[in-house]
PDB file of C-alpha atoms in Angstrom:
ATOM      1  CA  VAL P  20       7.103 -56.023 169.185  1.00 61.00           C
ATOM      2  CA  ILE P  21       5.051 -59.401 168.727  1.00 67.00           C
ATOM      3  CA  THR P  22       4.647 -59.256 164.950  1.00 71.00           C
ATOM      4  CA  GLU P  23       4.135 -62.559 162.898  1.00 69.00           C
ATOM      5  CA  ASN P  24       1.120 -63.168 164.877  1.00 74.00           C
ATOM      6  CA  GLY P  25       2.464 -63.607 168.439  1.00 74.00           C
ATOM      7  CA  ASN P  26       5.470 -65.642 166.837  1.00 82.00           C
ATOM      8  CA  LYS P  27       8.222 -63.685 166.268  1.00 87.00           C
ATOM      9  CA  VAL P  28       9.332 -61.416 169.076  1.00 87.00           C
ATOM     10  CA  LEU P  29      11.737 -58.153 168.477  1.00 89.00           C
ATOM     11  CA  GLY P  30      13.694 -56.454 171.974  1.00 91.00           C
ATOM     12  CA  LYS P  31      15.470 -53.482 171.029  1.00 91.00           C
ATOM     13  CA  LYS P  32      15.927 -52.465 174.505  1.00 90.00           C
ATOM     14  CA  ARG P  33      19.296 -54.811 175.915  1.00 92.00           C
ATOM     15  CA  GLY P  34      17.395 -56.516 177.651  1.00 92.00           C
ATOM     16  CA  THR P  35      17.626 -60.911 179.624  1.00 93.00           C
ATOM     17  CA  ILE P  36      15.941 -64.128 178.322  1.00 90.00           C
ATOM     18  CA  ARG P  37      16.566 -66.995 180.794  1.00 91.00           C
ATOM     19  CA  THR P  38      15.793 -70.427 179.870  1.00 89.00           C
ATOM     20  CA  ASN P  39      14.365 -72.956 181.738  1.00 87.00           C
ATOM     21  CA  ASN P  40      17.763 -74.931 181.998  1.00 87.00           C
ATOM     22  CA  ASP P  41      20.194 -72.307 184.139  1.00 90.00           C
ATOM     23  CA  LEU P  42      20.703 -70.028 180.864  1.00 94.00           C
ATOM     24  CA  THR P  43      20.442 -66.399 180.640  1.00 97.00           C
ATOM     25  CA  ILE P  44      21.202 -64.155 177.517  1.00 97.00           C
ATOM     26  CA  ASP P  45      21.915 -60.349 177.651  1.00 97.00           C
ATOM     27  CA  ALA P  46      22.136 -58.160 174.404  1.00 97.00           C
ATOM     28  CA  ASP P  47      21.221 -55.037 173.413  1.00 97.00           C
ATOM     29  CA  GLU P  48      18.557 -56.114 170.787  1.00 96.00           C
ATOM     30  CA  PHE P  49      16.642 -60.102 170.135  1.00 95.00           C
ATOM     31  CA  GLU P  50      14.412 -61.332 167.849  1.00 95.00           C
ATOM     32  CA  TYR P  51      12.786 -64.656 168.500  1.00 94.00           C
ATOM     33  CA  ASN P  52      11.159 -66.910 166.090  1.00 94.00           C
ATOM     34  CA  LYS P  53       8.642 -69.221 168.278  1.00 92.00           C
ATOM     35  CA  ILE P  54       7.917 -71.081 165.323  1.00 92.00           C
ATOM     36  CA  PRO P  55      11.778 -72.783 165.144  1.00 94.00           C
ATOM     37  CA  ASN P  56      12.059 -71.695 168.655  1.00 94.00           C
ATOM     38  CA  VAL P  57      15.689 -69.735 167.635  1.00 96.00           C
ATOM     39  CA  LEU P  58      17.253 -66.379 169.371  1.00 95.00           C
ATOM     40  CA  ASN P  59      19.874 -64.002 167.726  1.00 97.00           C
ATOM     41  CA  ALA P  60      20.859 -61.706 170.313  1.00 97.00           C
ATOM     42  CA  ARG P  61      22.924 -58.814 169.294  1.00 96.00           C
ATOM     43  CA  GLY P  62      25.219 -55.596 171.362  1.00 95.00           C
ATOM     44  CA  LYS P  63      27.356 -56.606 174.168  1.00 96.00           C
ATOM     45  CA  VAL P  64      26.163 -60.103 174.552  1.00 97.00           C
ATOM     46  CA  ILE P  65      26.378 -62.054 177.529  1.00 98.00           C
ATOM     47  CA  ILE P  66      25.305 -65.777 178.264  1.00 97.00           C
ATOM     48  CA  ASN P  67      25.811 -67.419 181.470  1.00 97.00           C
ATOM     49  CA  ASP P  68      25.036 -70.970 181.845  1.00 96.00           C
ATOM     50  CA  LYS P  69      25.132 -71.210 185.258  1.00 94.00           C
ATOM     51  CA  LEU P  70      24.533 -75.187 185.046  1.00 93.00           C
ATOM     52  CA  ASN P  71      28.446 -75.477 183.271  1.00 94.00           C
ATOM     53  CA  ASN P  72      30.098 -72.671 185.015  1.00 94.00           C
ATOM     54  CA  THR P  73      30.837 -71.472 181.640  1.00 96.00           C
ATOM     55  CA  ILE P  74      29.998 -67.440 181.164  1.00 97.00           C
ATOM     56  CA  ILE P  75      30.671 -66.373 177.176  1.00 98.00           C
ATOM     57  CA  TYR P  76      30.668 -62.537 175.794  1.00 98.00           C
ATOM     58  CA  THR P  77      30.388 -61.818 171.892  1.00 97.00           C
ATOM     59  CA  GLU P  78      28.979 -59.168 169.647  1.00 97.00           C
ATOM     60  CA  ASN P  79      26.244 -61.622 167.545  1.00 97.00           C
ATOM     61  CA  ILE P  80      24.344 -65.103 168.465  1.00 98.00           C
ATOM     62  CA  THR P  81      21.758 -67.418 166.852  1.00 98.00           C
ATOM     63  CA  TYR P  82      20.956 -69.672 169.977  1.00 97.00           C
ATOM     64  CA  TYR P  83      19.474 -73.335 168.495  1.00 97.00           C
ATOM     65  CA  LYS P  84      16.939 -73.821 172.410  1.00 94.00           C
ATOM     66  CA  ASN P  85      16.043 -77.633 170.833  1.00 94.00           C
ATOM     67  CA  GLN P  86      19.225 -78.270 170.199  1.00 95.00           C
ATOM     68  CA  GLU P  87      20.821 -76.138 172.554  1.00 95.00           C
ATOM     69  CA  LYS P  88      23.168 -74.955 170.208  1.00 97.00           C
ATOM     70  CA  ILE P  89      24.903 -71.826 170.200  1.00 98.00           C
ATOM     71  CA  PHE P  90      26.650 -70.160 167.688  1.00 98.00           C
ATOM     72  CA  THR P  91      28.998 -67.373 168.114  1.00 98.00           C
ATOM     73  CA  GLU P  92      29.560 -63.996 165.345  1.00 94.00           C
ATOM     74  CA  GLY P  93      32.936 -61.827 165.975  1.00 91.00           C
ATOM     75  CA  LYS P  94      35.398 -61.473 168.932  1.00 95.00           C
ATOM     76  CA  SER P  95      33.949 -64.429 171.550  1.00 97.00           C
ATOM     77  CA  LYS P  96      35.953 -65.170 174.601  1.00 98.00           C
ATOM     78  CA  ALA P  97      34.518 -68.028 177.568  1.00 97.00           C
ATOM     79  CA  ILE P  98      35.260 -67.987 180.441  1.00 96.00           C
ATOM     80  CA  ALA P  99      35.105 -71.852 182.312  1.00 89.00           C
ATOM     81  CA  ASP P 100      36.379 -72.425 185.987  1.00 82.00           C
ATOM     82  CA  LYS P 101      39.862 -70.972 185.450  1.00 84.00           C
ATOM     83  CA  THR P 102      40.447 -71.143 181.933  1.00 92.00           C
ATOM     84  CA  ILE P 103      39.683 -68.286 179.441  1.00 96.00           C
ATOM     85  CA  ILE P 104      38.782 -68.698 175.292  1.00 97.00           C
ATOM     86  CA  ASN P 105      39.398 -66.029 172.924  1.00 98.00           C
ATOM     87  CA  ALA P 106      39.212 -66.380 169.328  1.00 98.00           C
ATOM     88  CA  ASP P 107      36.920 -65.178 166.685  1.00 97.00           C
ATOM     89  CA  GLU P 108      33.409 -67.708 166.395  1.00 97.00           C
ATOM     90  CA  PHE P 109      32.039 -70.182 169.112  1.00 98.00           C
ATOM     91  CA  GLU P 110      29.756 -73.078 168.390  1.00 98.00           C
ATOM     92  CA  TYR P 111      28.016 -73.958 172.114  1.00 97.00           C
ATOM     93  CA  HIS P 112      26.624 -77.576 172.854  1.00 97.00           C
ATOM     94  CA  LYS P 113      25.178 -76.753 176.168  1.00 96.00           C
ATOM     95  CA  LEU P 114      23.887 -80.234 176.533  1.00 95.00           C
ATOM     96  CA  LEU P 115      27.038 -81.810 176.138  1.00 96.00           C
ATOM     97  CA  ASN P 116      29.109 -78.997 177.459  1.00 95.00           C
ATOM     98  CA  ILE P 117      31.423 -79.382 174.436  1.00 97.00           C
ATOM     99  CA  LEU P 118      32.547 -75.373 173.041  1.00 97.00           C
ATOM    100  CA  ASN P 119      34.534 -75.328 169.424  1.00 98.00           C
ATOM    101  CA  ALA P 120      36.085 -72.093 168.873  1.00 98.00           C
ATOM    102  CA  SER P 121      38.030 -70.733 165.774  1.00 97.00           C
ATOM    103  CA  GLY P 122      39.749 -68.499 163.918  1.00 97.00           C
ATOM    104  CA  ASN P 123      42.264 -67.099 166.484  1.00 96.00           C
ATOM    105  CA  VAL P 124      41.710 -69.448 169.030  1.00 97.00           C
ATOM    106  CA  LYS P 125      43.982 -68.347 172.410  1.00 97.00           C
ATOM    107  CA  ILE P 126      43.289 -70.901 175.225  1.00 96.00           C
ATOM    108  CA  ASP P 127      44.313 -69.346 179.078  1.00 95.00           C
ATOM    109  CA  ASP P 128      44.685 -71.667 181.356  1.00 90.00           C
ATOM    110  CA  TYR P 129      46.206 -68.899 184.367  1.00 83.00           C
ATOM    111  CA  THR P 130      46.085 -71.134 186.892  1.00 83.00           C
ATOM    112  CA  LYS P 131      48.379 -73.544 185.734  1.00 84.00           C
ATOM    113  CA  ASP P 132      50.059 -71.014 183.720  1.00 88.00           C
ATOM    114  CA  GLN P 133      49.772 -72.415 179.725  1.00 91.00           C
ATOM    115  CA  ILE P 134      48.835 -70.806 177.236  1.00 95.00           C
ATOM    116  CA  ILE P 135      47.514 -71.825 173.832  1.00 96.00           C
ATOM    117  CA  TYR P 136      48.012 -70.860 170.273  1.00 97.00           C
ATOM    118  CA  THR P 137      45.942 -72.271 167.449  1.00 97.00           C
ATOM    119  CA  GLU P 138      43.015 -72.075 164.641  1.00 96.00           C
ATOM    120  CA  ASN P 139      40.713 -74.350 166.085  1.00 97.00           C
ATOM    121  CA  ILE P 140      39.864 -76.385 169.472  1.00 97.00           C
ATOM    122  CA  THR P 141      37.575 -78.793 171.248  1.00 97.00           C
ATOM    123  CA  TYR P 142      37.060 -78.476 174.600  1.00 96.00           C
ATOM    124  CA  LEU P 143      35.575 -81.332 175.968  1.00 96.00           C
ATOM    125  CA  LYS P 144      34.546 -79.329 179.137  1.00 94.00           C
ATOM    126  CA  ASN P 145      33.287 -82.345 181.017  1.00 94.00           C
ATOM    127  CA  GLN P 146      36.566 -84.747 180.562  1.00 94.00           C
ATOM    128  CA  GLU P 147      38.975 -82.163 180.451  1.00 92.00           C
ATOM    129  CA  LYS P 148      40.501 -82.380 177.293  1.00 95.00           C
ATOM    130  CA  ILE P 149      41.362 -80.208 174.891  1.00 95.00           C
ATOM    131  CA  PHE P 150      41.865 -81.273 170.278  1.00 96.00           C
ATOM    132  CA  THR P 151      43.463 -78.517 168.524  1.00 96.00           C
ATOM    133  CA  THR P 152      43.099 -78.481 164.681  1.00 95.00           C
ATOM    134  CA  GLY P 153      45.992 -77.207 163.258  1.00 95.00           C
ATOM    135  CA  LYS P 154      49.557 -75.625 164.068  1.00 96.00           C
ATOM    136  CA  THR P 155      49.932 -75.596 167.540  1.00 96.00           C
ATOM    137  CA  LYS P 156      51.749 -73.469 170.283  1.00 96.00           C
ATOM    138  CA  THR P 157      50.935 -74.095 173.399  1.00 94.00           C
ATOM    139  CA  ILE P 158      53.254 -72.397 176.279  1.00 93.00           C
ATOM    140  CA  ILE P 159      54.040 -73.728 179.869  1.00 90.00           C
ATOM    141  CA  GLU P 160      55.367 -71.719 182.845  1.00 88.00           C
ATOM    142  CA  LYS P 161      56.580 -68.801 180.027  1.00 86.00           C
ATOM    143  CA  LYS P 162      59.144 -71.849 180.226  1.00 90.00           C
ATOM    144  CA  TYR P 163      58.487 -74.275 177.631  1.00 91.00           C
ATOM    145  CA  ASN P 164      57.866 -74.284 174.377  1.00 93.00           C
ATOM    146  CA  PHE P 165      55.395 -76.692 172.541  1.00 93.00           C
ATOM    147  CA  TYR P 166      55.103 -76.155 168.652  1.00 95.00           C
ATOM    148  CA  SER P 167      52.892 -79.159 166.535  1.00 95.00           C
ATOM    149  CA  ASN P 168      50.130 -79.932 164.726  1.00 95.00           C
ATOM    150  CA  ASP P 169      46.641 -81.235 165.971  1.00 95.00           C
ATOM    151  CA  THR P 170      47.469 -82.093 169.620  1.00 95.00           C
ATOM    152  CA  LEU P 171      45.352 -83.682 172.905  1.00 95.00           C
ATOM    153  CA  PHE P 172      45.675 -81.807 175.534  1.00 93.00           C
ATOM    154  CA  PHE P 173      44.658 -83.693 179.181  1.00 91.00           C
ATOM    155  CA  LYS P 174      44.079 -80.837 180.944  1.00 88.00           C
ATOM    156  CA  ASN P 175      43.658 -82.512 184.885  1.00 87.00           C
ATOM    157  CA  GLU P 176      46.353 -85.311 183.881  1.00 90.00           C
ATOM    158  CA  GLN P 177      48.737 -82.719 182.234  1.00 86.00           C
ATOM    159  CA  ILE P 178      49.505 -84.483 179.473  1.00 90.00           C
ATOM    160  CA  LEU P 179      50.344 -82.600 175.581  1.00 90.00           C
ATOM    161  CA  SER P 180      50.263 -85.614 172.854  1.00 92.00           C
ATOM    162  CA  SER P 181      50.259 -84.846 169.200  1.00 93.00           C
ATOM    163  CA  TYR P 182      50.868 -87.614 166.272  1.00 93.00           C
ATOM    164  CA  ASP P 183      52.371 -85.015 164.167  1.00 93.00           C
ATOM    165  CA  LYS P 184      56.006 -83.928 163.520  1.00 92.00           C
ATOM    166  CA  SER P 185      56.447 -81.998 167.284  1.00 93.00           C
ATOM    167  CA  TYR P 186      59.170 -80.275 169.408  1.00 91.00           C
ATOM    168  CA  LEU P 187      59.978 -78.661 172.066  1.00 90.00           C
ATOM    169  CA  THR P 188      62.797 -75.644 173.061  1.00 91.00           C
ATOM    170  CA  ASP P 189      62.662 -74.465 176.170  1.00 89.00           C
ATOM    171  CA  ASP P 190      63.897 -71.300 177.986  1.00 81.00           C
ATOM    172  CA  GLN P 191      67.048 -71.981 177.317  1.00 78.00           C
ATOM    173  CA  ASN P 192      66.527 -73.304 174.016  1.00 67.00           C
TER     174      ASN P 192
END
């Protein structure tokens, strides 16, 4: 359905939106506002950013095309290379290749057998750095548990650090 003199497009049946920068969005419903260049999508949303090798699954999004930013609402899951990130909400900056996740965040790098639990993260995918905010628990190889606040994790170098008080336990305690 096209309304407002062609400035608003509504899609009520499942469909796919393709952009000119290797981004596809599948959803049950769409609402595109042409003047601000904003897309809202609802229902089993799948975002595939082929350029950055990232797929996001969620229920609701707002996509600001001019800024290349996507905001998700509700349970969200991102798969970026060999890393799976689950959270309540995402803010994805496509141009910078940065994912902010908030609320019940779980990061699972299944190739390196590492899991991070926290409330907020910023994942700089191009640099393979993860910043956490708040209480953080990191499990490494199901053997080591690292507890701290506000951690920094360099994925490629396998370096985990924090300036806050931290402690480490192994499977022997």
